Amino acid sequence: MKGSFSIGRLFGVDIRIHWTFFLLAGWFAWWGGEGDGWRAAAWALSLLAGLFACVVLHELGHSLVAIRFGGQVQAITLLPIGGVALMRKIPERPLHEFLVAVAGPAVNVALFLGLALIRGGFPSWIAAEPPAGAWQEWLDTLMQANAVMAVFNLIPAFPMDGGRVLRSALSWRLPRDRATRWAAVVGQVFAVGFVALGLYTNPFLAVIGVFIFLGAGREERVVRVRAALRGARVRDAMLADPVVLHPSEPLGRCLELAVHRKQEDFAVEADGRLVGILTRADWAEAIRARGESAEVGSAARRHFMALHPDAPLARVCAELGRMGQPVFPVIESGRLVGLLAVADIERFLALREVRDRPSRSRAAPNRFTIDLG
Ligand SMILES: [Zn+2]
């Protein structure tokens, strides 16, 4: 996730903090500072550390169950509204998804009970009795936080865990993309409710509502893209028979081909052998720096990965961000047969939707954006 940095690894999972988490730390410092002096500040900071640990354990709960069912977890990122486990591969069977989703809140319930054991009883929140000393107040607050985390996360709205529980329940009867669409709609109804309620009561709730609204839409988009890519291969989306350049040709030829042939990325071949690739950004920068007469070979990338035309498009799409290469030559039996760029996949998706959902796309074709985050 952009704007986050790593603080270590647990069970092979990268633990990261997003900068906005420090807004919460700031709020804590201000809140703790209202007491008297450094003792109150230290108390507030240790409480934040405790909360931080609970959020990490919640996300680890999800992650370890996901890994148990064949999932791959890349990182856990801490945000002010909680943690996010970035999974590269998510178990999709309804029962597995259900268990992964409830594992997080289950950790909070376990922590709540564990803290109650240490404290020797439950705090009396209703009677509002002042806790006996700072240590007990610390435990009480942490218990309260765990109770809130467990309950709040089970609200049936993406990206809350309850949204996933709802989708897994719907997936028993519906295809996954339709189950996701319904779960996202329910999530967005909750989100609008939170924003409306938050405006009258607590602005923090309104902020959470906005996060949920965006999260629900994003989840729906990711699943829609994955469903649209099902069964598709690289050859279905690639630019077939691309114009190939020779290293000694002038860069001006790229400009000419971009205008007249609408081809913006190129493969570079010498003696029938693929020796480089040239993206639009590469040649545009080289022309600005050295002019149109400079040679293609001087601007081409020599290190690149190639794809096979029968590789599943969904897998390529999932790996695009990690591979960090904007254009791929497509090679079959040692011969260049096409080029594939992110824009080609996006166009393929938009056109496939025209074919699959004619009634929906009559007004305006949906724009697909491949998220490389
Ligand atoms: Zn969770």
CSV table of C-alpha atoms and ligand atoms in Angstrom, one decimal:
chain,number,residue,atom,x,y,z
A,1,MET,CA,0.0,0.0,0.0
A,2,LYS,CA,1.3,3.5,-0.9
A,3,GLY,CA,2.4,5.7,2.0
A,4,SER,CA,3.2,2.8,4.3
A,5,PHE,CA,6.5,1.5,5.7
A,6,SER,CA,7.6,-1.9,7.1
A,7,ILE,CA,8.3,-2.4,10.8
A,8,GLY,CA,9.1,-6.1,10.8
A,9,ARG,CA,7.9,-9.6,10.0
A,10,LEU,CA,5.7,-12.1,11.9
A,11,PHE,CA,5.1,-15.6,10.6
A,12,GLY,CA,6.5,-14.6,7.2
A,13,VAL,CA,4.0,-11.7,7.0
A,14,ASP,CA,5.3,-8.1,6.5
A,15,ILE,CA,3.9,-5.7,9.2
A,16,ARG,CA,3.5,-2.2,7.9
A,17,ILE,CA,2.2,1.2,9.2
A,18,HIS,CA,0.4,3.7,7.0
A,19,TRP,CA,1.3,7.3,7.7
A,20,THR,CA,-2.3,8.1,8.6
A,21,PHE,CA,-2.0,5.8,11.6
A,22,PHE,CA,0.0,8.6,13.2
A,23,LEU,CA,-3.0,10.9,13.0
A,24,LEU,CA,-4.5,8.5,15.6
A,25,ALA,CA,-1.2,8.6,17.6
A,26,GLY,CA,-1.5,12.4,17.5
A,27,TRP,CA,-5.1,12.2,18.8
A,28,PHE,CA,-3.9,9.9,21.6
A,29,ALA,CA,-1.1,12.2,22.6
A,30,TRP,CA,-3.5,15.1,22.8
A,31,TRP,CA,-6.0,13.0,24.7
A,32,GLY,CA,-3.3,11.7,27.1
A,33,GLY,CA,-1.8,15.2,27.5
A,34,GLU,CA,-5.0,16.4,29.1
A,35,GLY,CA,-4.0,14.4,32.2
A,36,ASP,CA,-1.0,15.5,34.3
A,37,GLY,CA,2.4,15.5,32.8
A,38,TRP,CA,4.7,12.7,31.4
A,39,ARG,CA,3.0,9.9,33.4
A,40,ALA,CA,-0.3,10.5,31.6
A,41,ALA,CA,1.5,10.7,28.3
A,42,ALA,CA,3.4,7.5,28.9
A,43,TRP,CA,0.1,5.8,29.9
A,44,ALA,CA,-1.6,7.0,26.7
A,45,LEU,CA,1.3,5.8,24.5
A,46,SER,CA,1.5,2.4,26.1
A,47,LEU,CA,-2.2,2.1,25.6
A,48,LEU,CA,-1.7,2.9,21.9
A,49,ALA,CA,1.0,0.2,21.7
A,50,GLY,CA,-1.5,-2.2,23.3
A,51,LEU,CA,-4.2,-1.3,20.8
A,52,PHE,CA,-1.6,-1.6,18.0
A,53,ALA,CA,-0.8,-5.1,19.1
A,54,CYS,CA,-4.5,-6.1,19.2
A,55,VAL,CA,-5.0,-4.9,15.7
A,56,VAL,CA,-1.9,-6.8,14.5
A,57,LEU,CA,-3.2,-10.0,16.2
A,58,HIS,CA,-6.6,-9.5,14.7
A,59,GLU,CA,-5.1,-9.4,11.2
A,60,LEU,CA,-2.7,-12.2,12.0
A,61,GLY,CA,-5.8,-14.2,12.9
A,62,HIS,CA,-7.2,-13.7,9.4
A,63,SER,CA,-3.8,-14.3,7.8
A,64,LEU,CA,-2.9,-17.5,9.5
A,65,VAL,CA,-6.3,-19.1,8.7
A,66,ALA,CA,-6.0,-17.9,5.1
A,67,ILE,CA,-2.5,-19.4,4.8
A,68,ARG,CA,-3.8,-22.6,6.3
A,69,PHE,CA,-6.3,-22.8,3.4
A,70,GLY,CA,-3.7,-22.2,0.7
A,71,GLY,CA,-3.8,-18.4,0.7
A,72,GLN,CA,-0.8,-16.1,0.4
A,73,VAL,CA,-0.5,-13.0,2.7
A,74,GLN,CA,1.9,-10.4,1.6
A,75,ALA,CA,1.6,-7.7,4.3
A,76,ILE,CA,-0.5,-6.4,7.2
A,77,THR,CA,-0.9,-2.6,7.0
A,78,LEU,CA,-2.1,-0.5,10.0
A,79,LEU,CA,-4.5,2.3,9.2
A,80,PRO,CA,-6.4,4.6,11.7
A,81,ILE,CA,-9.6,2.6,11.1
A,82,GLY,CA,-7.8,-0.7,11.8
A,83,GLY,CA,-5.6,-3.1,9.9
A,84,VAL,CA,-5.7,-4.5,6.4
A,85,ALA,CA,-4.2,-7.8,5.4
A,86,LEU,CA,-3.0,-7.7,1.8
A,87,MET,CA,-3.5,-11.1,0.4
A,88,ARG,CA,-2.1,-12.2,-3.0
A,89,LYS,CA,-4.2,-15.3,-3.0
A,90,ILE,CA,-7.4,-15.6,-1.1
A,91,PRO,CA,-9.2,-18.8,-0.3
A,92,GLU,CA,-12.5,-18.5,-2.3
A,93,ARG,CA,-14.5,-21.5,-1.2
A,94,PRO,CA,-17.4,-20.1,0.9
A,95,LEU,CA,-16.6,-22.1,4.0
A,96,HIS,CA,-12.9,-21.1,3.9
A,97,GLU,CA,-13.8,-17.5,3.2
A,98,PHE,CA,-16.2,-17.6,6.2
A,99,LEU,CA,-13.5,-19.0,8.5
A,100,VAL,CA,-10.9,-16.5,7.4
A,101,ALA,CA,-13.3,-13.6,8.0
A,102,VAL,CA,-14.4,-14.7,11.4
A,103,ALA,CA,-10.9,-15.5,12.6
A,104,GLY,CA,-10.1,-11.8,13.1
A,105,PRO,CA,-13.1,-10.9,15.4
A,106,ALA,CA,-12.5,-14.3,17.2
A,107,VAL,CA,-9.0,-13.2,18.1
A,108,ASN,CA,-10.5,-10.0,19.7
A,109,VAL,CA,-13.0,-12.2,21.7
A,110,ALA,CA,-10.1,-14.3,22.9
A,111,LEU,CA,-8.1,-11.2,23.8
A,112,PHE,CA,-11.1,-9.8,25.7
A,113,LEU,CA,-11.5,-13.0,27.7
A,114,GLY,CA,-7.7,-13.2,28.3
A,115,LEU,CA,-7.6,-9.6,29.6
A,116,ALA,CA,-10.5,-10.3,31.8
A,117,LEU,CA,-8.6,-13.2,33.3
A,118,ILE,CA,-5.6,-10.9,34.0
A,119,ARG,CA,-7.8,-8.2,35.4
A,120,GLY,CA,-9.7,-10.8,37.5
A,121,GLY,CA,-13.2,-9.8,36.3
A,122,PHE,CA,-15.1,-7.7,33.9
A,123,PRO,CA,-15.2,-3.9,34.1
A,124,SER,CA,-18.5,-2.3,35.0
A,125,TRP,CA,-18.9,0.1,32.1
A,126,ILE,CA,-22.6,0.6,32.8
A,127,ALA,CA,-22.2,1.6,36.4
A,128,ALA,CA,-19.3,3.9,35.3
A,129,GLU,CA,-17.4,3.1,38.5
A,130,PRO,CA,-14.0,4.7,38.4
A,131,PRO,CA,-11.4,2.0,37.8
A,132,ALA,CA,-9.0,1.2,40.7
A,133,GLY,CA,-5.7,2.7,39.4
A,134,ALA,CA,-4.0,3.4,36.1
A,135,TRP,CA,-3.2,-0.3,35.4
A,136,GLN,CA,-6.8,-1.4,35.7
A,137,GLU,CA,-7.9,1.6,33.6
A,138,TRP,CA,-5.4,0.5,31.0
A,139,LEU,CA,-6.8,-3.1,31.0
A,140,ASP,CA,-10.4,-1.8,30.9
A,141,THR,CA,-9.7,0.4,27.9
A,142,LEU,CA,-8.0,-2.4,26.1
A,143,MET,CA,-10.9,-4.8,26.8
A,144,GLN,CA,-13.4,-2.2,25.6
A,145,ALA,CA,-11.4,-1.7,22.4
A,146,ASN,CA,-11.4,-5.5,21.8
A,147,ALA,CA,-15.1,-5.7,22.3
A,148,VAL,CA,-15.7,-2.8,19.9
A,149,MET,CA,-13.3,-4.4,17.3
A,150,ALA,CA,-15.1,-7.7,17.5
A,151,VAL,CA,-18.6,-6.2,17.2
A,152,PHE,CA,-17.8,-3.4,14.7
A,153,ASN,CA,-15.9,-5.7,12.3
A,154,LEU,CA,-19.0,-8.0,12.1
A,155,ILE,CA,-21.1,-5.2,10.6
A,156,PRO,CA,-22.0,-6.7,7.2
A,157,ALA,CA,-20.3,-4.1,5.1
A,158,PHE,CA,-17.1,-4.3,3.0
A,159,PRO,CA,-14.3,-4.0,3.8
A,160,MET,CA,-15.3,-5.0,7.3
A,161,ASP,CA,-15.1,-8.7,8.1
A,162,GLY,CA,-18.9,-8.9,8.3
A,163,GLY,CA,-19.0,-8.0,4.6
A,164,ARG,CA,-16.9,-11.1,3.8
A,165,VAL,CA,-19.1,-13.2,6.1
A,166,LEU,CA,-22.2,-12.0,4.2
A,167,ARG,CA,-20.5,-12.7,0.8
A,168,SER,CA,-19.5,-16.2,1.9
A,169,ALA,CA,-23.1,-16.8,3.0
A,170,LEU,CA,-24.5,-15.5,-0.4
A,171,SER,CA,-21.9,-17.5,-2.3
A,172,TRP,CA,-23.5,-20.7,-1.2
A,173,ARG,CA,-26.4,-19.9,-3.5
A,174,LEU,CA,-25.0,-17.3,-6.0
A,175,PRO,CA,-22.0,-17.0,-8.3
A,176,ARG,CA,-19.2,-15.2,-6.6
A,177,ASP,CA,-19.4,-12.0,-8.6
A,178,ARG,CA,-23.1,-11.7,-8.0
A,179,ALA,CA,-22.7,-12.5,-4.3
A,180,THR,CA,-20.0,-9.8,-4.1
A,181,ARG,CA,-22.3,-7.3,-5.9
A,182,TRP,CA,-25.1,-7.8,-3.4
A,183,ALA,CA,-22.7,-7.7,-0.4
A,184,ALA,CA,-21.2,-4.5,-1.8
A,185,VAL,CA,-24.7,-2.9,-2.1
A,186,VAL,CA,-25.5,-3.8,1.5
A,187,GLY,CA,-22.1,-2.4,2.5
A,188,GLN,CA,-22.8,0.9,0.7
A,189,VAL,CA,-26.2,1.2,2.3
A,190,PHE,CA,-24.5,0.8,5.7
A,191,ALA,CA,-21.9,3.3,4.7
A,192,VAL,CA,-24.4,6.0,3.7
A,193,GLY,CA,-26.2,5.3,7.0
A,194,PHE,CA,-22.9,5.8,8.9
A,195,VAL,CA,-22.1,9.1,7.1
A,196,ALA,CA,-25.6,10.4,7.8
A,197,LEU,CA,-25.5,9.3,11.5
A,198,GLY,CA,-21.9,10.6,11.8
A,199,LEU,CA,-22.8,14.1,10.7
A,200,TYR,CA,-25.3,14.3,13.6
A,201,THR,CA,-23.2,12.5,16.2
A,202,ASN,CA,-19.6,11.7,15.7
A,203,PRO,CA,-17.6,12.9,12.7
A,204,PHE,CA,-15.3,9.9,13.0
A,205,LEU,CA,-18.2,7.7,12.2
A,206,ALA,CA,-18.8,9.7,9.0
A,207,VAL,CA,-15.1,9.2,8.0
A,208,ILE,CA,-15.5,5.4,8.6
A,209,GLY,CA,-18.6,5.6,6.4
A,210,VAL,CA,-16.6,7.1,3.5
A,211,PHE,CA,-13.9,4.4,3.9
A,212,ILE,CA,-16.5,1.6,3.8
A,213,PHE,CA,-18.3,3.1,0.8
A,214,LEU,CA,-15.0,3.3,-1.2
A,215,GLY,CA,-13.9,-0.2,0.1
A,216,ALA,CA,-17.2,-1.8,-1.0
A,217,GLY,CA,-16.9,-0.3,-4.5
A,218,ARG,CA,-13.3,-1.4,-4.8
A,219,GLU,CA,-14.0,-5.0,-3.7
A,220,GLU,CA,-16.8,-5.2,-6.2
A,221,ARG,CA,-14.5,-3.9,-9.0
A,222,VAL,CA,-11.8,-6.4,-8.2
A,223,VAL,CA,-14.2,-9.3,-8.3
A,224,ARG,CA,-15.8,-8.0,-11.5
A,225,VAL,CA,-12.4,-7.8,-13.2
A,226,ARG,CA,-11.5,-11.3,-12.0
A,227,ALA,CA,-14.9,-12.7,-13.2
A,228,ALA,CA,-14.5,-11.0,-16.6
A,229,LEU,CA,-11.0,-12.4,-17.0
A,230,ARG,CA,-12.1,-16.0,-16.2
A,231,GLY,CA,-11.0,-18.3,-19.0
A,232,ALA,CA,-9.2,-15.6,-21.0
A,233,ARG,CA,-5.6,-16.1,-22.2
A,234,VAL,CA,-2.9,-13.6,-23.0
A,235,ARG,CA,-3.5,-14.2,-26.8
A,236,ASP,CA,-7.1,-13.0,-26.4
A,237,ALA,CA,-6.1,-9.5,-25.3
A,238,MET,CA,-2.6,-9.0,-26.9
A,239,LEU,CA,-1.8,-6.8,-29.8
A,240,ALA,CA,-1.2,-9.4,-32.5
A,241,ASP,CA,1.4,-9.1,-35.2
A,242,PRO,CA,2.9,-5.9,-33.9
A,243,VAL,CA,5.3,-3.8,-35.9
A,244,VAL,CA,8.8,-4.7,-34.9
A,245,LEU,CA,11.7,-2.3,-34.9
A,246,HIS,CA,15.4,-2.8,-35.6
A,247,PRO,CA,18.0,-1.3,-33.2
A,248,SER,CA,19.5,0.9,-35.9
A,249,GLU,CA,16.2,2.6,-36.9
A,250,PRO,CA,15.7,6.2,-35.8
A,251,LEU,CA,13.4,6.9,-32.8
A,252,GLY,CA,11.3,9.2,-35.0
A,253,ARG,CA,9.8,6.0,-36.5
A,254,CYS,CA,8.1,5.3,-33.1
A,255,LEU,CA,6.3,8.7,-33.3
A,256,GLU,CA,5.2,7.9,-36.9
A,257,LEU,CA,3.9,4.5,-35.9
A,258,ALA,CA,2.1,5.8,-32.8
A,259,VAL,CA,0.2,8.3,-35.0
A,260,HIS,CA,-0.6,6.2,-38.0
A,261,ARG,CA,-0.8,2.7,-36.6
A,262,LYS,CA,-1.8,3.5,-33.0
A,263,GLN,CA,1.0,1.2,-31.7
A,264,GLU,CA,2.8,2.9,-28.9
A,265,ASP,CA,5.0,0.1,-27.4
A,266,PHE,CA,7.5,-1.9,-29.5
A,267,ALA,CA,9.6,-5.0,-29.6
A,268,VAL,CA,13.1,-4.6,-30.9
A,269,GLU,CA,14.6,-7.4,-33.0
A,270,ALA,CA,18.0,-7.9,-34.5
A,271,ASP,CA,18.8,-10.9,-36.9
A,272,GLY,CA,15.3,-12.4,-36.1
A,273,ARG,CA,16.1,-12.3,-32.3
A,274,LEU,CA,14.2,-10.3,-29.7
A,275,VAL,CA,16.8,-8.0,-28.1
A,276,GLY,CA,14.7,-5.4,-26.3
A,277,ILE,CA,11.4,-3.7,-25.7
A,278,LEU,CA,10.5,0.0,-26.0
A,279,THR,CA,7.6,1.6,-24.2
A,280,ARG,CA,5.9,4.8,-25.1
A,281,ALA,CA,7.5,6.5,-22.0
A,282,ASP,CA,11.0,5.1,-23.0
A,283,TRP,CA,11.0,6.5,-26.6
A,284,ALA,CA,9.2,9.8,-25.7
A,285,GLU,CA,11.9,10.5,-23.1
A,286,ALA,CA,14.7,9.5,-25.4
A,287,ILE,CA,13.3,11.8,-28.2
A,288,ARG,CA,13.1,14.7,-25.8
A,289,ALA,CA,16.6,14.1,-24.6
A,290,ARG,CA,18.4,13.2,-27.9
A,291,GLY,CA,16.1,13.9,-30.8
A,292,GLU,CA,14.3,11.8,-33.3
A,293,SER,CA,17.4,10.7,-35.1
A,294,ALA,CA,18.8,8.8,-32.2
A,295,GLU,CA,18.8,5.0,-32.6
A,296,VAL,CA,16.0,2.7,-31.3
A,297,GLY,CA,18.7,0.5,-29.8
A,298,SER,CA,20.0,3.2,-27.5
A,299,ALA,CA,16.6,3.6,-25.7
A,300,ALA,CA,15.4,0.0,-25.6
A,301,ARG,CA,15.2,-2.0,-22.4
A,302,ARG,CA,17.5,-5.0,-22.5
A,303,HIS,CA,16.1,-6.7,-19.4
A,304,PHE,CA,12.5,-7.8,-19.6
A,305,MET,CA,10.1,-10.7,-19.0
A,306,ALA,CA,8.1,-12.4,-21.8
A,307,LEU,CA,4.7,-14.1,-21.7
A,308,HIS,CA,3.4,-17.2,-23.3
A,309,PRO,CA,0.2,-16.6,-25.4
A,310,ASP,CA,-1.7,-19.4,-23.4
A,311,ALA,CA,-0.9,-17.9,-20.0
A,312,PRO,CA,-4.1,-17.2,-18.1
A,313,LEU,CA,-4.8,-13.4,-18.2
A,314,ALA,CA,-6.2,-13.4,-14.6
A,315,ARG,CA,-2.8,-14.6,-13.3
A,316,VAL,CA,-0.8,-12.1,-15.4
A,317,CYS,CA,-3.1,-9.4,-14.2
A,318,ALA,CA,-2.6,-10.3,-10.5
A,319,GLU,CA,1.2,-10.3,-11.0
A,320,LEU,CA,1.4,-7.1,-13.0
A,321,GLY,CA,2.1,-4.9,-10.1
A,322,ARG,CA,4.9,-7.1,-8.7
A,323,MET,CA,6.5,-7.5,-12.1
A,324,GLY,CA,6.7,-3.8,-12.5
A,325,GLN,CA,6.9,-4.0,-16.3
A,326,PRO,CA,4.4,-2.0,-18.4
A,327,VAL,CA,4.7,-4.0,-21.6
A,328,PHE,CA,5.4,-7.7,-22.3
A,329,PRO,CA,6.5,-9.4,-25.5
A,330,VAL,CA,4.4,-12.5,-26.1
A,331,ILE,CA,6.6,-15.4,-27.4
A,332,GLU,CA,5.5,-18.8,-28.8
A,333,SER,CA,8.1,-21.3,-30.0
A,334,GLY,CA,10.8,-18.7,-29.9
A,335,ARG,CA,8.9,-16.3,-32.2
A,336,LEU,CA,7.3,-13.0,-31.2
A,337,VAL,CA,3.6,-13.2,-31.8
A,338,GLY,CA,2.3,-10.2,-29.9
A,339,LEU,CA,2.6,-7.5,-27.3
A,340,LEU,CA,0.6,-7.1,-24.1
A,341,ALA,CA,0.3,-3.8,-22.1
A,342,VAL,CA,-2.0,-2.9,-19.2
A,343,ALA,CA,-4.1,-0.8,-21.6
A,344,ASP,CA,-4.7,-3.9,-23.8
A,345,ILE,CA,-6.2,-5.7,-20.8
A,346,GLU,CA,-8.4,-2.8,-19.9
A,347,ARG,CA,-9.6,-2.5,-23.4
A,348,PHE,CA,-10.2,-6.3,-23.6
A,349,LEU,CA,-12.3,-6.1,-20.4
A,350,ALA,CA,-14.4,-3.2,-21.6
A,351,LEU,CA,-15.1,-4.9,-24.9
A,352,ARG,CA,-15.9,-8.2,-23.3
A,353,GLU,CA,-18.5,-6.5,-21.2
A,354,VAL,CA,-20.1,-5.2,-24.3
A,355,ARG,CA,-20.4,-8.8,-25.4
A,356,ASP,CA,-21.5,-10.3,-22.1
A,357,ARG,CA,-23.9,-7.6,-20.9
A,358,PRO,CA,-25.3,-5.9,-23.9
A,359,SER,CA,-28.2,-4.3,-22.0
A,360,ARG,CA,-25.9,-2.9,-19.4
A,361,SER,CA,-23.3,-1.4,-21.6
A,362,ARG,CA,-25.7,0.3,-24.1
A,363,ALA,CA,-25.6,3.6,-22.3
A,364,ALA,CA,-21.9,3.9,-21.6
A,365,PRO,CA,-19.3,1.2,-21.6
A,366,ASN,CA,-17.9,0.6,-18.1
A,367,ARG,CA,-14.4,1.7,-17.7
A,368,PHE,CA,-12.1,-0.9,-16.3
A,369,THR,CA,-8.9,0.2,-14.5
A,370,ILE,CA,-6.3,-2.4,-13.5
A,371,ASP,CA,-5.1,-1.5,-10.1
A,372,LEU,CA,-1.4,-2.0,-9.7
A,373,GLY,CA,-1.3,-1.2,-6.0
B,1,ZN,ZN,-10.7,-8.2,10.3
